[in-house]
Amino acid sequence: MLIRRETPADISAIRDVTNLAFKDGPEALLIDRLRDDPGWIPELSLVEDGVLGHVVCTRGYAGSVPALGLGPIAVHPSHQRSGIGSALMHAVLGAAEARGERAVVLLGSPDYYSRFGFRMASEFGITPPDPAWEPYFQARLFSDVPAGAFRYAEPFNRL
């Protein structure tokens, strides 16, 4: 399975797979808005070569320290549980670490994301933008990050 950076030719397929995976939720629109945001990091928008899956990390902040917000991650429903999501996660985390990023945070199932080295963000003193997210708000640190509130790229505020 090949994981690569997205290209302009992939944008429509990314939108399609995201809409299918999230049942036409706001996630595809979020990705479009993120592409136009200063927090967009092209090297961290990755697809499975057939565009059956996509993951993105964008610039966020833990307190005043740059960090990454991971998501959305989407896999075509007919290909879920085939390893595409895991391959995307390993690739984006490896790319983030190679870039010298300090931390990646996400909102998701602790049972699932713990396999990628994520732990509850509260263990590191990182708090979510919405306190109700606490049971699902996780972080993977590559180096020290001071405690503080996490802030996603601005388009997340418009969900």
Coordinates of N, CA and C in Angstrom, one line a residue:
M1 N 0.9 -1.2 0.0 CA 0.0 0.0 0.0 C 0.9 1.2 0.0
L2 N 0.6 2.2 -0.9 CA 1.4 3.4 -1.0 C 0.6 4.5 -0.3
I3 N 1.3 5.3 0.5 CA 0.8 6.5 1.1 C 1.6 7.6 0.6
R4 N 1.0 8.7 0.1 CA 1.7 9.8 -0.5 C 1.0 11.1 -0.1
R5 N 1.7 12.2 -0.4 CA 1.1 13.5 -0.2 C -0.1 13.7 -1.2
E6 N -1.1 14.5 -0.8 CA -2.2 14.8 -1.7 C -1.6 15.7 -2.8
T7 N -2.3 15.6 -3.9 CA -2.0 16.5 -5.0 C -3.3 17.3 -5.4
P8 N -3.3 18.3 -6.1 CA -4.5 19.0 -6.5 C -5.5 18.1 -7.2
A9 N -5.0 17.1 -7.9 CA -5.9 16.2 -8.6 C -6.7 15.3 -7.6
D10 N -6.3 15.2 -6.4 CA -6.9 14.3 -5.4 C -8.0 15.0 -4.6
I11 N -8.2 16.3 -4.7 CA -9.1 17.1 -3.9 C -10.5 16.6 -4.0
S12 N -11.0 16.3 -5.2 CA -12.4 15.9 -5.3 C -12.6 14.5 -4.7
A13 N -11.6 13.6 -4.9 CA -11.7 12.2 -4.4 C -11.6 12.3 -2.8
I14 N -10.8 13.2 -2.3 CA -10.7 13.3 -0.8 C -12.0 13.8 -0.3
R15 N -12.7 14.7 -1.0 CA -14.0 15.2 -0.5 C -15.0 14.1 -0.6
D16 N -15.0 13.3 -1.6 CA -15.9 12.1 -1.7 C -15.7 11.1 -0.6
V17 N -14.4 10.7 -0.4 CA -14.2 9.7 0.6 C -14.5 10.2 2.0
T18 N -14.3 11.5 2.2 CA -14.6 12.1 3.5 C -16.1 12.1 3.8
N19 N -16.8 12.5 2.7 CA -18.3 12.6 2.8 C -18.9 11.2 3.1
L20 N -18.3 10.2 2.4 CA -18.8 8.8 2.6 C -18.5 8.3 4.0
A21 N -17.2 8.5 4.5 CA -16.8 8.1 5.8 C -17.6 8.7 6.9
F22 N -17.9 10.0 6.7 CA -18.6 10.8 7.8 C -20.0 11.1 7.5
K23 N -20.6 10.3 6.6 CA -22.0 10.4 6.2 C -22.5 11.8 6.0
D24 N -21.7 12.5 5.1 CA -22.0 13.9 4.7 C -22.0 14.9 5.8
G25 N -21.1 14.7 6.8 CA -21.0 15.6 7.9 C -20.1 16.8 7.5
P26 N -19.7 17.7 8.4 CA -19.0 18.9 8.0 C -17.5 18.7 7.7
E27 N -17.0 17.5 7.8 CA -15.6 17.2 7.8 C -15.0 17.6 6.4
A28 N -15.7 17.3 5.3 CA -15.1 17.6 4.0 C -15.0 19.1 3.8
L29 N -16.0 19.8 4.2 CA -16.0 21.3 4.2 C -14.8 21.8 5.1
L30 N -14.6 21.2 6.2 CA -13.5 21.6 7.1 C -12.2 21.5 6.4
I31 N -12.0 20.3 5.7 CA -10.7 20.1 5.0 C -10.5 21.2 3.9
D32 N -11.6 21.5 3.2 CA -11.5 22.6 2.2 C -11.1 23.9 2.8
R33 N -11.7 24.2 3.9 CA -11.4 25.5 4.6 C -10.0 25.5 5.2
L34 N -9.5 24.3 5.7 CA -8.2 24.2 6.2 C -7.1 24.5 5.1
R35 N -7.4 24.0 3.9 CA -6.5 24.2 2.8 C -6.2 25.7 2.5
D36 N -7.2 26.6 2.9 CA -7.1 28.0 2.7 C -6.6 28.7 3.9
D37 N -6.2 28.0 5.0 CA -5.8 28.5 6.3 C -4.3 28.6 6.4
P38 N -3.7 29.5 7.1 CA -2.3 29.5 7.3 C -1.8 28.3 8.1
G39 N -2.7 27.6 8.8 CA -2.3 26.4 9.5 C -2.1 25.2 8.7
W40 N -2.4 25.3 7.4 CA -2.3 24.1 6.4 C -0.9 23.8 6.2
I41 N -0.5 22.5 6.3 CA 0.8 22.0 6.1 C 0.7 20.9 5.0
P42 N 1.0 21.3 3.8 CA 0.8 20.4 2.7 C 1.5 19.0 2.9
E43 N 2.7 19.0 3.5 CA 3.4 17.7 3.7 C 2.7 16.8 4.6
L44 N 1.7 17.3 5.3 CA 0.9 16.4 6.3 C -0.5 16.2 5.9
S45 N -0.8 16.3 4.6 CA -2.1 15.9 4.0 C -1.8 14.7 3.1
L46 N -2.1 13.5 3.6 CA -1.7 12.3 3.0 C -2.9 11.5 2.5
V47 N -2.7 10.8 1.4 CA -3.7 9.9 0.9 C -3.1 8.5 0.7
E48 N -4.0 7.5 0.7 CA -3.7 6.2 0.2 C -3.7 6.4 -1.3
D49 N -2.8 5.8 -2.1 CA -2.6 6.1 -3.5 C -3.9 6.0 -4.3
G50 N -4.8 5.1 -4.0 CA -6.1 5.1 -4.7 C -7.1 6.1 -4.2
V51 N -6.7 6.9 -3.2 CA -7.6 7.8 -2.5 C -8.8 7.1 -1.9
L52 N -8.5 6.0 -1.3 CA -9.5 5.3 -0.5 C -9.4 5.7 1.0
G53 N -8.4 6.6 1.3 CA -8.3 7.1 2.6 C -7.5 8.4 2.6
H54 N -7.7 9.2 3.6 CA -7.0 10.5 3.7 C -6.8 10.9 5.2
V55 N -5.7 11.5 5.5 CA -5.5 12.1 6.8 C -4.8 13.4 6.7
V56 N -5.0 14.3 7.7 CA -4.4 15.6 7.6 C -4.1 16.0 9.1
C57 N -2.9 16.7 9.2 CA -2.5 17.4 10.4 C -2.4 18.9 10.0
T58 N -2.8 19.7 10.9 CA -2.7 21.2 10.7 C -2.1 21.8 11.9
R59 N -1.6 23.0 11.7 CA -0.9 23.7 12.8 C -1.9 24.1 13.9
G60 N -1.6 23.7 15.1 CA -2.3 24.1 16.3 C -1.3 24.6 17.3
Y61 N -1.8 24.8 18.5 CA -0.9 25.3 19.6 C -1.4 24.7 20.9
A62 N -0.4 24.2 21.7 CA -0.6 23.8 23.0 C -0.1 25.0 23.9
G63 N -1.0 25.7 24.4 CA -0.6 27.0 25.0 C 0.0 27.9 23.9
S64 N 1.2 28.3 24.0 CA 1.9 29.1 23.0 C 2.8 28.3 22.1
V65 N 2.9 27.0 22.4 CA 3.9 26.1 21.7 C 3.2 25.5 20.4
P66 N 3.9 25.6 19.3 CA 3.3 25.0 18.1 C 3.2 23.4 18.3
A67 N 2.1 22.9 17.9 CA 1.8 21.5 17.9 C 0.9 21.2 16.7
L68 N 0.5 20.0 16.5 CA -0.4 19.6 15.4 C -1.7 19.1 15.9
G69 N -2.8 19.4 15.2 CA -4.1 18.8 15.3 C -4.3 17.8 14.2
L70 N -4.5 16.6 14.6 CA -4.8 15.5 13.6 C -6.2 15.4 13.3
G71 N -6.6 15.4 12.1 CA -8.0 15.1 11.7 C -8.5 16.2 10.7
P72 N -9.5 15.8 10.0 CA -10.1 14.4 10.0 C -9.2 13.4 9.3
I73 N -9.5 12.1 9.7 CA -8.9 11.0 9.0 C -10.1 10.2 8.5
A74 N -10.1 9.8 7.3 CA -11.3 9.1 6.7 C -10.8 8.0 5.8
V75 N -11.5 6.9 5.8 CA -11.3 5.7 5.0 C -12.7 5.4 4.4
H76 N -12.6 5.1 3.1 CA -13.9 4.7 2.4 C -14.5 3.6 3.1
P77 N -15.8 3.6 3.4 CA -16.5 2.6 4.2 C -16.3 1.2 3.7
S78 N -16.2 1.0 2.4 CA -16.0 -0.4 1.8 C -14.6 -0.9 2.1
H79 N -13.7 0.0 2.5 CA -12.3 -0.4 2.7 C -11.8 -0.3 4.2
Q80 N -12.8 0.0 5.1 CA -12.4 0.2 6.5 C -12.0 -1.2 7.0
R81 N -11.2 -1.2 8.0 CA -10.6 -2.4 8.6 C -9.8 -3.2 7.7
S82 N -9.2 -2.5 6.7 CA -8.3 -3.2 5.7 C -6.8 -2.7 5.9
G83 N -6.6 -1.9 6.9 CA -5.2 -1.4 7.2 C -4.9 0.0 6.6
I84 N -5.8 0.6 5.9 CA -5.6 1.9 5.3 C -5.4 2.9 6.4
G85 N -6.4 2.9 7.3 CA -6.3 3.9 8.4 C -5.0 3.8 9.2
S86 N -4.6 2.6 9.5 CA -3.4 2.4 10.3 C -2.2 2.9 9.5
A87 N -2.2 2.6 8.2 CA -1.0 3.0 7.4 C -1.0 4.6 7.3
L88 N -2.2 5.2 7.2 CA -2.2 6.7 7.2 C -1.7 7.2 8.5
M89 N -2.1 6.6 9.6 CA -1.7 7.1 10.9 C -0.2 7.0 11.1
H90 N 0.4 5.8 10.7 CA 1.8 5.6 10.9 C 2.6 6.6 10.0
A91 N 2.1 6.8 8.8 CA 2.8 7.7 7.8 C 2.7 9.2 8.3
V92 N 1.6 9.7 8.8 CA 1.5 11.1 9.2 C 2.2 11.3 10.5
L93 N 2.2 10.3 11.4 CA 3.0 10.5 12.6 C 4.5 10.4 12.4
G94 N 4.9 9.6 11.5 CA 6.3 9.6 11.1 C 6.8 10.8 10.4
A95 N 5.9 11.4 9.6 CA 6.2 12.6 8.9 C 6.3 13.8 9.9
A96 N 5.3 13.8 10.8 CA 5.3 14.9 11.9 C 6.6 14.8 12.7
E97 N 7.0 13.6 13.1 CA 8.2 13.5 13.9 C 9.4 13.9 13.1
A98 N 9.5 13.5 11.8 CA 10.6 13.9 11.0 C 10.7 15.4 10.8
R99 N 9.6 16.1 10.8 CA 9.6 17.5 10.7 C 10.0 18.2 12.0
G100 N 10.2 17.4 13.0 CA 10.6 18.1 14.3 C 9.4 18.6 15.1
E101 N 8.2 18.2 14.8 CA 7.0 18.6 15.5 C 7.1 18.1 16.9
R102 N 6.5 18.8 17.9 CA 6.6 18.4 19.3 C 5.5 17.5 19.8
A103 N 4.3 17.7 19.2 CA 3.2 17.0 19.7 C 2.1 16.9 18.6
V104 N 1.3 15.9 18.7 CA 0.1 15.7 17.8 C -1.1 15.4 18.8
V105 N -2.2 16.2 18.6 CA -3.4 15.9 19.4 C -4.5 15.5 18.5
L106 N -5.5 14.8 19.1 CA -6.7 14.4 18.3 C -7.8 14.2 19.2
L107 N -9.0 14.1 18.6 CA -10.2 13.8 19.3 C -10.7 12.5 18.8
G108 N -10.7 11.4 19.6 CA -11.1 10.1 19.1 C -11.2 9.1 20.1
S109 N -11.4 7.9 19.7 CA -11.5 6.7 20.6 C -10.2 6.4 21.3
P110 N -10.1 6.5 22.6 CA -8.8 6.1 23.3 C -8.5 4.6 23.0
D111 N -9.5 3.7 22.9 CA -9.2 2.3 22.6 C -8.5 2.1 21.3
Y112 N -8.9 2.9 20.3 CA -8.3 2.8 18.9 C -7.0 3.5 18.9
Y113 N -6.9 4.8 19.3 CA -5.7 5.6 19.0 C -4.5 5.3 20.0
S114 N -4.8 4.5 21.1 CA -3.7 4.2 22.0 C -2.7 3.3 21.2
R115 N -3.1 2.5 20.2 CA -2.2 1.7 19.5 C -1.1 2.5 18.7
F116 N -1.4 3.8 18.5 CA -0.4 4.6 17.8 C 0.4 5.5 18.8
G117 N 0.3 5.2 20.1 CA 1.1 5.9 21.1 C 0.4 7.1 21.7
F118 N -0.9 7.3 21.4 CA -1.6 8.4 22.0 C -2.0 8.0 23.4
R119 N -2.0 9.1 24.3 CA -2.5 8.9 25.7 C -3.4 10.1 25.9
M120 N -4.1 10.0 27.0 CA -5.0 11.1 27.3 C -4.2 12.4 27.4
A121 N -4.7 13.5 26.8 CA -3.9 14.7 26.8 C -3.8 15.3 28.2
S122 N -4.8 15.0 29.0 CA -4.8 15.5 30.4 C -3.5 15.0 31.2
E123 N -3.0 13.8 30.8 CA -1.8 13.3 31.4 C -0.6 14.3 31.2
F124 N -0.7 15.1 30.2 CA 0.4 16.0 29.8 C 0.0 17.4 30.2
G125 N -1.2 17.6 30.8 CA -1.7 18.9 31.2 C -2.2 19.7 30.0
I126 N -2.5 19.0 28.9 CA -3.1 19.7 27.7 C -4.6 19.6 27.8
T127 N -5.3 20.7 27.7 CA -6.7 20.7 27.8 C -7.4 21.0 26.5
P128 N -8.5 20.4 26.2 CA -9.2 20.6 25.0 C -9.9 21.9 24.9
P129 N -10.2 22.4 23.7 CA -11.0 23.6 23.5 C -12.4 23.5 24.2
D130 N -13.0 22.4 24.2 CA -14.3 22.1 24.8 C -14.1 21.1 25.9
P131 N -14.4 21.5 27.2 CA -14.2 20.5 28.3 C -15.0 19.2 28.1
A132 N -16.1 19.2 27.4 CA -16.8 18.0 27.1 C -16.0 16.9 26.3
W133 N -15.0 17.4 25.6 CA -14.1 16.5 24.8 C -13.1 15.7 25.7
E134 N -13.0 16.1 26.9 CA -11.9 15.5 27.8 C -11.8 14.0 27.7
P135 N -12.9 13.2 27.7 CA -12.7 11.7 27.7 C -12.1 11.2 26.4
Y136 N -12.1 12.0 25.3 CA -11.6 11.6 24.0 C -10.5 12.4 23.4
F137 N -10.0 13.3 24.2 CA -8.9 14.2 23.8 C -7.6 13.7 24.1
Q138 N -6.8 13.4 23.1 CA -5.5 12.6 23.3 C -4.4 13.3 22.7
A139 N -3.2 13.0 23.1 CA -1.9 13.6 22.6 C -0.9 12.5 22.4
R140 N 0.0 12.7 21.5 CA 1.2 11.9 21.3 C 2.3 13.0 21.3
L141 N 3.2 12.9 22.2 CA 4.3 13.8 22.3 C 5.6 13.2 21.8
F142 N 6.3 14.1 21.0 CA 7.7 13.7 20.5 C 8.7 14.4 21.3
S143 N 8.4 15.4 22.0 CA 9.3 16.1 22.9 C 8.4 16.9 23.9
D144 N 9.1 17.5 24.9 CA 8.3 18.2 25.9 C 7.4 19.3 25.4
V145 N 6.2 19.4 26.0 CA 5.3 20.4 25.6 C 4.7 20.9 27.0
P146 N 4.8 22.2 27.2 CA 4.2 22.7 28.5 C 2.7 22.5 28.5
A147 N 2.2 22.4 29.7 CA 0.8 22.3 30.0 C 0.1 23.5 29.4
G148 N -1.2 23.3 29.0 CA -1.9 24.5 28.5 C -3.1 24.0 27.7
A149 N -3.9 25.0 27.3 CA -5.1 24.7 26.4 C -4.6 24.5 25.0
F150 N -5.2 23.6 24.3 CA -4.9 23.3 22.9 C -5.8 24.2 22.1
R151 N -5.3 24.7 21.0 CA -6.0 25.6 20.0 C -5.8 25.0 18.6
Y152 N -6.9 24.5 18.0 CA -6.8 24.0 16.6 C -6.7 25.2 15.6
A153 N -6.4 24.9 14.4 CA -6.4 25.9 13.3 C -7.8 26.5 13.3
E154 N -7.9 27.7 12.9 CA -9.1 28.5 13.0 C -10.3 27.9 12.4
P155 N -10.3 27.2 11.2 CA -11.5 26.6 10.6 C -12.2 25.6 11.5
F156 N -11.5 25.0 12.5 CA -12.2 24.1 13.4 C -13.2 24.9 14.3
N157 N -13.0 26.2 14.5 CA -13.9 27.0 15.3 C -15.2 27.2 14.6
R158 N -15.3 26.9 13.3 CA -16.5 27.1 12.5 C -17.3 25.9 12.3
L159 N -17.0 24.8 12.9 CA -17.7 23.5 12.8 C -19.1 23.6 13.3

